[in-house]
mmCIF file of C-alpha atoms and ligand atoms in Angstrom:
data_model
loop_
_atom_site.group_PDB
_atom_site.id
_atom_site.type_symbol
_atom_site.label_atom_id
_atom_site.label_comp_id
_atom_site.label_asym_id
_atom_site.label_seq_id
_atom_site.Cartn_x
_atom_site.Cartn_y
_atom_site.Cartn_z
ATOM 1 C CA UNK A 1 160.891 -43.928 170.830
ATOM 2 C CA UNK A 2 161.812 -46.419 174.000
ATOM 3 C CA UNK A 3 164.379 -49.023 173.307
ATOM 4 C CA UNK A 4 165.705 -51.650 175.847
ATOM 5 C CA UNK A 5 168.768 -52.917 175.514
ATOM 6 C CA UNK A 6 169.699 -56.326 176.561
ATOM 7 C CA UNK A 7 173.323 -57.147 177.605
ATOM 8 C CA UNK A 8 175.305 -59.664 179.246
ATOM 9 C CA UNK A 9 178.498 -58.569 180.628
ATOM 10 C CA UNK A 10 180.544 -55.116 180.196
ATOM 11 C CA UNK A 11 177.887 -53.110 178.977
ATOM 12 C CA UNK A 12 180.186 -50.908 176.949
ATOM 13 C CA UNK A 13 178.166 -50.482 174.287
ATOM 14 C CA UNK A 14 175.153 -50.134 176.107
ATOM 15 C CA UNK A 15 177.112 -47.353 177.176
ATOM 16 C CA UNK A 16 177.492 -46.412 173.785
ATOM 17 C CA UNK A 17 173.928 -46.209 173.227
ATOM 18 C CA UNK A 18 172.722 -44.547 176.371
ATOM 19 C CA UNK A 19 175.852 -41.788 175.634
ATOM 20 C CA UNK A 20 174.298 -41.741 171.915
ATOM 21 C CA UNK A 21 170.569 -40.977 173.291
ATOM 22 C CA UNK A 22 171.442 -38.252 175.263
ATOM 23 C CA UNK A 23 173.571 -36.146 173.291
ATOM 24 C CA UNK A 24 170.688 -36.792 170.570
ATOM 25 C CA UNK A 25 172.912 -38.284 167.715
ATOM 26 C CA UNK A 26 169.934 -41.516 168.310
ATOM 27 C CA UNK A 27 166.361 -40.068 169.036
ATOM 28 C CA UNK A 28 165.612 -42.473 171.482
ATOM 29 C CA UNK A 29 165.573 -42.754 175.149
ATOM 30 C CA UNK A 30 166.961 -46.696 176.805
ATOM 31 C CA UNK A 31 163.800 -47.318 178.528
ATOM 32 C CA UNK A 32 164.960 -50.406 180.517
ATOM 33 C CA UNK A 33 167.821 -52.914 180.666
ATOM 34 C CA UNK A 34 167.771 -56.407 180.644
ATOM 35 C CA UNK A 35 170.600 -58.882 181.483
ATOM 36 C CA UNK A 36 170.679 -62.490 182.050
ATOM 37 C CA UNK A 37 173.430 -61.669 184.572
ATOM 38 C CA UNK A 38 173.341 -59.983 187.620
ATOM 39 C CA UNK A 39 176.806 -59.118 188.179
ATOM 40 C CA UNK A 40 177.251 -57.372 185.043
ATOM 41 C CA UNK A 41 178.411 -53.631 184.781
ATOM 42 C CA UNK A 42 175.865 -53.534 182.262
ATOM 43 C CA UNK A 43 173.019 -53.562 184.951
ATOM 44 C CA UNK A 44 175.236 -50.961 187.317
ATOM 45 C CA UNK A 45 175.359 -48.720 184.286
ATOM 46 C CA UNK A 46 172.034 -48.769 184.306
ATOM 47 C CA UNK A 47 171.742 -47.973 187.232
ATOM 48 C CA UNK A 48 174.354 -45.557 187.105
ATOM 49 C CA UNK A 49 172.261 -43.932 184.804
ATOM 50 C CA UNK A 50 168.824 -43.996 186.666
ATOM 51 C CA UNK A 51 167.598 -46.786 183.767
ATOM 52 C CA UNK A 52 165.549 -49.308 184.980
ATOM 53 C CA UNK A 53 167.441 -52.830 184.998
ATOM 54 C CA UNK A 54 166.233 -56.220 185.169
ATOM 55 C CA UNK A 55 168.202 -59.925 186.311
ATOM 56 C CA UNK A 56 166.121 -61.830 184.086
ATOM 57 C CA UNK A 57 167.061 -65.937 183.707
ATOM 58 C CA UNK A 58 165.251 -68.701 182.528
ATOM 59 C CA UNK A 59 166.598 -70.198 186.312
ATOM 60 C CA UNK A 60 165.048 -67.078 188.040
ATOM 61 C CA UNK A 61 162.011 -67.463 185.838
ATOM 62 C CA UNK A 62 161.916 -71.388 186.062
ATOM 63 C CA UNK A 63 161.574 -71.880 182.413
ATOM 64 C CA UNK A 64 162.575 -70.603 179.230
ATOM 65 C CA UNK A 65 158.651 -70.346 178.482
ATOM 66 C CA UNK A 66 158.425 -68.517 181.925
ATOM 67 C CA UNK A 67 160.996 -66.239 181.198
ATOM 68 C CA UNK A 68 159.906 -64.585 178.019
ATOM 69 C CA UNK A 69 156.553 -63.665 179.693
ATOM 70 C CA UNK A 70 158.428 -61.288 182.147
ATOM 71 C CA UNK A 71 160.392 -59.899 179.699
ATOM 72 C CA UNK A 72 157.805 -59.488 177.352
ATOM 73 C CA UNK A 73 155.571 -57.934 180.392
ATOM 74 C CA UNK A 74 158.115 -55.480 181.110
ATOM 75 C CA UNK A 75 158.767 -55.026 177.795
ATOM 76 C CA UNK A 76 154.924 -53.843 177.381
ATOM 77 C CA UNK A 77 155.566 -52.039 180.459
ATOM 78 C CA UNK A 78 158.385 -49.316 179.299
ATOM 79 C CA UNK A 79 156.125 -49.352 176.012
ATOM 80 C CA UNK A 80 159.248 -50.814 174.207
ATOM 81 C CA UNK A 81 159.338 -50.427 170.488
ATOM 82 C CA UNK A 82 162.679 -51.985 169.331
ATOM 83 C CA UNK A 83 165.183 -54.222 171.014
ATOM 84 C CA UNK A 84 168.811 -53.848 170.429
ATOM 85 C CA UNK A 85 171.118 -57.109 172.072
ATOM 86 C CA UNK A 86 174.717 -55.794 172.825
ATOM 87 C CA UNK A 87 176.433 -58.582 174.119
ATOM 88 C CA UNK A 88 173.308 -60.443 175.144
ATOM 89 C CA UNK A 89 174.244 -63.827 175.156
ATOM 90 C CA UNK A 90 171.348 -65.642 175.306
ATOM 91 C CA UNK A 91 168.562 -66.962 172.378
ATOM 92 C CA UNK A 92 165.602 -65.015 172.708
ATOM 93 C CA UNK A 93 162.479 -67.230 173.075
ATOM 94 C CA UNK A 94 160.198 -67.029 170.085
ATOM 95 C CA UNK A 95 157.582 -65.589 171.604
ATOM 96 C CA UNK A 96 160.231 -62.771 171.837
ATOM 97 C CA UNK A 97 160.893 -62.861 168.554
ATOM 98 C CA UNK A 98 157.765 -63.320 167.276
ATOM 99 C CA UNK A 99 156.174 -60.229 168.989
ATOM 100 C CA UNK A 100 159.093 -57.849 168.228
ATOM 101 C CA UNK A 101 159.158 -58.993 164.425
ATOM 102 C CA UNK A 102 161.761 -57.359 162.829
ATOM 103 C CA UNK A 103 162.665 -55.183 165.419
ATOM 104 C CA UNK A 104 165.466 -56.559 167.319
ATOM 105 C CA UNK A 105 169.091 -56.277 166.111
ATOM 106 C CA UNK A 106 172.261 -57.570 167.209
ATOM 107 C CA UNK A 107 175.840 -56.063 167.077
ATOM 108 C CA UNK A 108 178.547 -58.749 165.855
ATOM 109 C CA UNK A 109 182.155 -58.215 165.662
ATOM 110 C CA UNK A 110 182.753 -59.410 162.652
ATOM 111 C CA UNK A 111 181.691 -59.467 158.720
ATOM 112 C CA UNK A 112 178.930 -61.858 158.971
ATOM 113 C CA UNK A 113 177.961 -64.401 157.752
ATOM 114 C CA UNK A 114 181.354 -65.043 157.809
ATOM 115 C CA UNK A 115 182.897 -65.764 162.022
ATOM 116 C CA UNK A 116 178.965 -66.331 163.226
ATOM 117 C CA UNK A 117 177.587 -68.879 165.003
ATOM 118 C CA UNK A 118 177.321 -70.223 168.422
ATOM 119 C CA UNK A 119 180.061 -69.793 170.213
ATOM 120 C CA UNK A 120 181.537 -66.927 167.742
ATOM 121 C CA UNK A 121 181.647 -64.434 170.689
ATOM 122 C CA UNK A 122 183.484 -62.143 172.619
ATOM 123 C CA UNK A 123 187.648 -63.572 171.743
ATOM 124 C CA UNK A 124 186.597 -67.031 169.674
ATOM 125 C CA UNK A 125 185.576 -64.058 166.828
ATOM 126 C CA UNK A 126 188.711 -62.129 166.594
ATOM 127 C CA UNK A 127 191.292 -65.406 167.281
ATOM 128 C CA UNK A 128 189.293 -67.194 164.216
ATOM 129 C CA UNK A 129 189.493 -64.268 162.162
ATOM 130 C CA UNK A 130 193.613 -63.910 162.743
ATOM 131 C CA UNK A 131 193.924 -67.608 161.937
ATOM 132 C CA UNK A 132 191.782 -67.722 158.925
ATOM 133 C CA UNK A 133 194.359 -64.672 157.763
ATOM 134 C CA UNK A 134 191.589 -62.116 157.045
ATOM 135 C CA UNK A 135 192.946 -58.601 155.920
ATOM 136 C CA UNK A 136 190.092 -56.828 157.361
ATOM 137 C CA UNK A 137 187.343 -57.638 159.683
ATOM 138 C CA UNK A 138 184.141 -55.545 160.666
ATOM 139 C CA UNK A 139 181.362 -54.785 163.122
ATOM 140 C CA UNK A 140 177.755 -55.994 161.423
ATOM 141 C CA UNK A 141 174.304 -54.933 163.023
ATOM 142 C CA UNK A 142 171.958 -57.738 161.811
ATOM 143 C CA UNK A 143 168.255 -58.543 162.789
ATOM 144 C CA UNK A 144 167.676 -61.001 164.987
ATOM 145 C CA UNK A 145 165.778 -64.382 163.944
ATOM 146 C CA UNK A 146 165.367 -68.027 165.609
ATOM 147 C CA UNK A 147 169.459 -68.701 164.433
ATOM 148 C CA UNK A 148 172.728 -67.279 166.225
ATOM 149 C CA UNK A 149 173.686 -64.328 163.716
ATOM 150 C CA UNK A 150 171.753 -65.238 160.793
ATOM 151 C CA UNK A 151 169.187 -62.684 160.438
ATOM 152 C CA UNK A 152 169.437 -60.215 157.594
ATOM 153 C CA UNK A 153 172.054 -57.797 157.523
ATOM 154 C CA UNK A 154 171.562 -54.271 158.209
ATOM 155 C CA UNK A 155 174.423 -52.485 158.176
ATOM 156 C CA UNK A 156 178.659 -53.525 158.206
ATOM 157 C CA UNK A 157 181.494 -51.563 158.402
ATOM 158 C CA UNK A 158 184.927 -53.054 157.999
ATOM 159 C CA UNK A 159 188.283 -52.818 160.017
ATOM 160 C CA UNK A 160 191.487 -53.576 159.173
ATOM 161 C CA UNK A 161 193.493 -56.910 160.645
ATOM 162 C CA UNK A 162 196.869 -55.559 160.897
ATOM 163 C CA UNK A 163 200.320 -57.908 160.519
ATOM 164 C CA UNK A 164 201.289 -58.425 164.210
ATOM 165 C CA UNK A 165 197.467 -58.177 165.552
ATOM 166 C CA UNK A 166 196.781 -60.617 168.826
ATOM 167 C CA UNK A 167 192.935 -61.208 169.308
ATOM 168 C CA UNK A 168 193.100 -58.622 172.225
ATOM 169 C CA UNK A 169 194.415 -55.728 169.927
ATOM 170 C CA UNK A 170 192.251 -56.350 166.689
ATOM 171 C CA UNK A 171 189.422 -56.725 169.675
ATOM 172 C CA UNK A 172 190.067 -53.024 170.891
ATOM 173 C CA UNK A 173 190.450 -51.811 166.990
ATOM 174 C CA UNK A 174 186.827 -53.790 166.180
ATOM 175 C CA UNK A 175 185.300 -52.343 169.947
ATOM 176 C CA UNK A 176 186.597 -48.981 168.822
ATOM 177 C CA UNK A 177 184.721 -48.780 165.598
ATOM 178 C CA UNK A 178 181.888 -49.918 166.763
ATOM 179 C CA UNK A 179 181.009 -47.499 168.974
ATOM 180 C CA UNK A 180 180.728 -45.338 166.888
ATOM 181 C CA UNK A 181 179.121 -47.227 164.288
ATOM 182 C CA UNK A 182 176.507 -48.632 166.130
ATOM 183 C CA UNK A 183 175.350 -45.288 167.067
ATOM 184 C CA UNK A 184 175.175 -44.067 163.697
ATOM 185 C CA UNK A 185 173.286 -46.831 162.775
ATOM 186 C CA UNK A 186 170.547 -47.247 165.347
ATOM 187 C CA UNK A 187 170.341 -43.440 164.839
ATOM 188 C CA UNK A 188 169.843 -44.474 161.083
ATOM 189 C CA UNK A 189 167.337 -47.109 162.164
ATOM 190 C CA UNK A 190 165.380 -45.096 165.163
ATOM 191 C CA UNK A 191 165.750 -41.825 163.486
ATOM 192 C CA UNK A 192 164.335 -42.926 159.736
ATOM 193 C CA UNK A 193 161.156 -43.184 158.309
ATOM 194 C CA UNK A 194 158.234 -45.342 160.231
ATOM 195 C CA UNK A 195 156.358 -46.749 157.373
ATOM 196 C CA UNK A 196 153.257 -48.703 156.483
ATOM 197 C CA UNK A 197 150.371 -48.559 154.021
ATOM 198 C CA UNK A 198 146.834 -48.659 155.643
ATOM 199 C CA UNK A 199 147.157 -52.768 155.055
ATOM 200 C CA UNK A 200 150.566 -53.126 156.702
ATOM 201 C CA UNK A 201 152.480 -53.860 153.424
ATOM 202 C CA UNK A 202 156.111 -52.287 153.220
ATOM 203 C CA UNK A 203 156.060 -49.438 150.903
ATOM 204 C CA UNK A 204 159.824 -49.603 150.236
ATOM 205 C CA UNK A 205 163.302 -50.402 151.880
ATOM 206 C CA UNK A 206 165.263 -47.169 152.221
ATOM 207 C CA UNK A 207 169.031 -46.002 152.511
ATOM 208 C CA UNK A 208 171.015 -48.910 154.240
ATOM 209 C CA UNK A 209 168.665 -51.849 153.854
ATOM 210 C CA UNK A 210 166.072 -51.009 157.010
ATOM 211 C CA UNK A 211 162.800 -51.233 156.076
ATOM 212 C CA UNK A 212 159.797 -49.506 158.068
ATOM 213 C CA UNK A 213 157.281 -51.903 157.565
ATOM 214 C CA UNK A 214 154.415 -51.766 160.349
ATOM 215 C CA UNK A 215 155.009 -48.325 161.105
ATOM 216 C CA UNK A 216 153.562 -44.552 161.002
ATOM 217 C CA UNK A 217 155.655 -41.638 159.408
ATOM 218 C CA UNK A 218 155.287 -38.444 161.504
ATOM 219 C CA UNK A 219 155.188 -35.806 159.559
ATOM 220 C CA UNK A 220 156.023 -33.610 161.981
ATOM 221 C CA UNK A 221 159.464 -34.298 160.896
ATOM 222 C CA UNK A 222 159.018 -32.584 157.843
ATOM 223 C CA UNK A 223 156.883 -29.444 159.305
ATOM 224 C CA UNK A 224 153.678 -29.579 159.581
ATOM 225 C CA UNK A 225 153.415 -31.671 163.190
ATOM 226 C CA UNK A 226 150.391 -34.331 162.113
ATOM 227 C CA UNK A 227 151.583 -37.648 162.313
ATOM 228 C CA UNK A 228 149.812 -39.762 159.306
ATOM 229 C CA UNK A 229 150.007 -42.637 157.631
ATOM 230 C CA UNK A 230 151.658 -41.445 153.638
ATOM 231 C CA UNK A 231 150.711 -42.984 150.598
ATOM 232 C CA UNK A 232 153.102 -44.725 148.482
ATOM 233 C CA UNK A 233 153.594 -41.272 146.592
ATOM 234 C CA UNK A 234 153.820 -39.338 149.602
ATOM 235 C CA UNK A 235 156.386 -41.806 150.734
ATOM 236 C CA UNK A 236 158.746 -41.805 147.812
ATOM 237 C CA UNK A 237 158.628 -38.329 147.931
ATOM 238 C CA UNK A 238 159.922 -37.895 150.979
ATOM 239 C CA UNK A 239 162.441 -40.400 150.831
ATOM 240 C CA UNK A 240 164.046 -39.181 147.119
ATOM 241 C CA UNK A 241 164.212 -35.941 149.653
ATOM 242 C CA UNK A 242 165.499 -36.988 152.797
ATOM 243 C CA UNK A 243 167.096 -40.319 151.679
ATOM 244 C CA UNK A 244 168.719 -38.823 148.555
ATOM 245 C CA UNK A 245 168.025 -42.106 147.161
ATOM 246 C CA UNK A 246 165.495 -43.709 144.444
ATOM 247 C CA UNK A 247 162.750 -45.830 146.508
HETATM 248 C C1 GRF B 301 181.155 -56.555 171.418
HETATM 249 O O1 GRF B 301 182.122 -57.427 170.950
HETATM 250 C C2 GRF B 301 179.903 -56.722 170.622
HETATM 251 O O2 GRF B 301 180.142 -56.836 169.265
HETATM 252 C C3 GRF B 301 179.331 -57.935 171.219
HETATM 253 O O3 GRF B 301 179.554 -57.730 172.619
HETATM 254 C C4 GRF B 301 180.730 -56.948 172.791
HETATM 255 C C5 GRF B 301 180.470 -55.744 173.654
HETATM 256 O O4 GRF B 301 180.399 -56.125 174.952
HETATM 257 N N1 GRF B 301 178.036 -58.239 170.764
HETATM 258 P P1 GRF B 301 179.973 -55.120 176.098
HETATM 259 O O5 GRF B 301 179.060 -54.104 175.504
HETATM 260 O O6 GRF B 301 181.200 -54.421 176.629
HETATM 261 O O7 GRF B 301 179.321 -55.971 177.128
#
């Protein structure tokens, strides 16, 4: 599967990502990069890497209308299936949004819904989160919708807020956790089943809350190498097997 990434500054866990690709733990390749800056290591990573980058602005573009057709035209052209926004701190434009339904997720450092927002980014998270006297804290990989870290939750994992914590060390504990985390869970998301019915309705929601509506299962995973669209019975079979869980 291709996957851009979109990222604003650092890039660190677009490294992540990339790192998590190639040693296979997420069976996807970063197809391109997109940033909204173009002095961000994020786009020299990139490059580093020999992935295709892009300085995309709505001030390059002209407009915010403008914009979103280039990155929805070079979206089309790395044949991009799901969007993953590390640090991207822009809106996406609906037309973004709209086309890549359900398949863009953020990474937030914090439990959402609680420390979201605009402006709950980068230090503003982890300094609210000491004053509000939190005992733990979190990373949260969330869908993206039309609202700043509102779409539904995907996936949390929690981190302790420790007794003499400054922003910048709970920062480093949260960034540390979440490398690995988001890895595992874009694995979990990339990796899982791709399923529809013939009409497009979801067939079920399976382990962690991601859904695979709009999407074929190959079966190839399980042996036979014909990729085919299951029926509901075919479906729950496979994921009481794989999933371990009740659909
Ligand atoms: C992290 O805090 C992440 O949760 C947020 O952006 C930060 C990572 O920045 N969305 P970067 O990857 O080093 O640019």
């Amino acid at each position: 599967m291709n996957i851009a990434v979109f990222a604003s500054h650092g890039g660190s866990d677009l490294q992540a990502i990339i790192d998590g690709c190639k040693n296979n733990q997420i069976n996807a390749r970063v197809s391109v990069v997109i940033s909204n800056n173009g002095n961000s290591m994020a786009l020299q990573r990139a490059e580093a890497e020999g992935i295709p980058a892009y300085h995309l602005s709505a001030n390059k573009s002209g407009n915010e209308e403008a914009l979103a057709t280039e990155i929805l035209d070079i979206l089309a052209k790395y044949n991009v299936e799901m969007i993953f926004l590390a640090g991207y701190m822009r809106m996406l434009h609906i037309s973004v949004l709209e086309k890549y339904n359900n398949r863009i997720f953020n990474i937030h450092p914090a439990l959402l819904p609680k420390f979201g927002g605009k402006g709950m980014h980068g230090m503003n998270v982890h300094t609210a989160v000491i004053k509000a006297k939190e005992s733990e804290t979190g990373v949260t990989i969330h869908r993206v919708n039309a609202e700043y870290d509102s779409g539904e939750i995907v996936a949390q994992t929690t981190v302790p807020v420790l007794k003499n914590d400054t922003p910048e060390i709970l920062a480093a504990r949260v960034l540390d956790r979440e490398y690995e985390f988001l890895v595992e869970v874009i694995g979990d998301i990339v990796n899982g089943y791709k399923v529809s019915d013939k009409n497009g309705t979801l067939l079920c929601t399976n382990i962690k809350g991601i859904d695979r509506s709009g999407y074929h299962i190959p079966i190839s995973q399980y042996g036979d190498g014909i990729e085919t669209i299951l029926t509901k019975e075919q479906y729950q079979a496979n994921c009481y097997k794989v999933g371990g869980e009740e659909c």
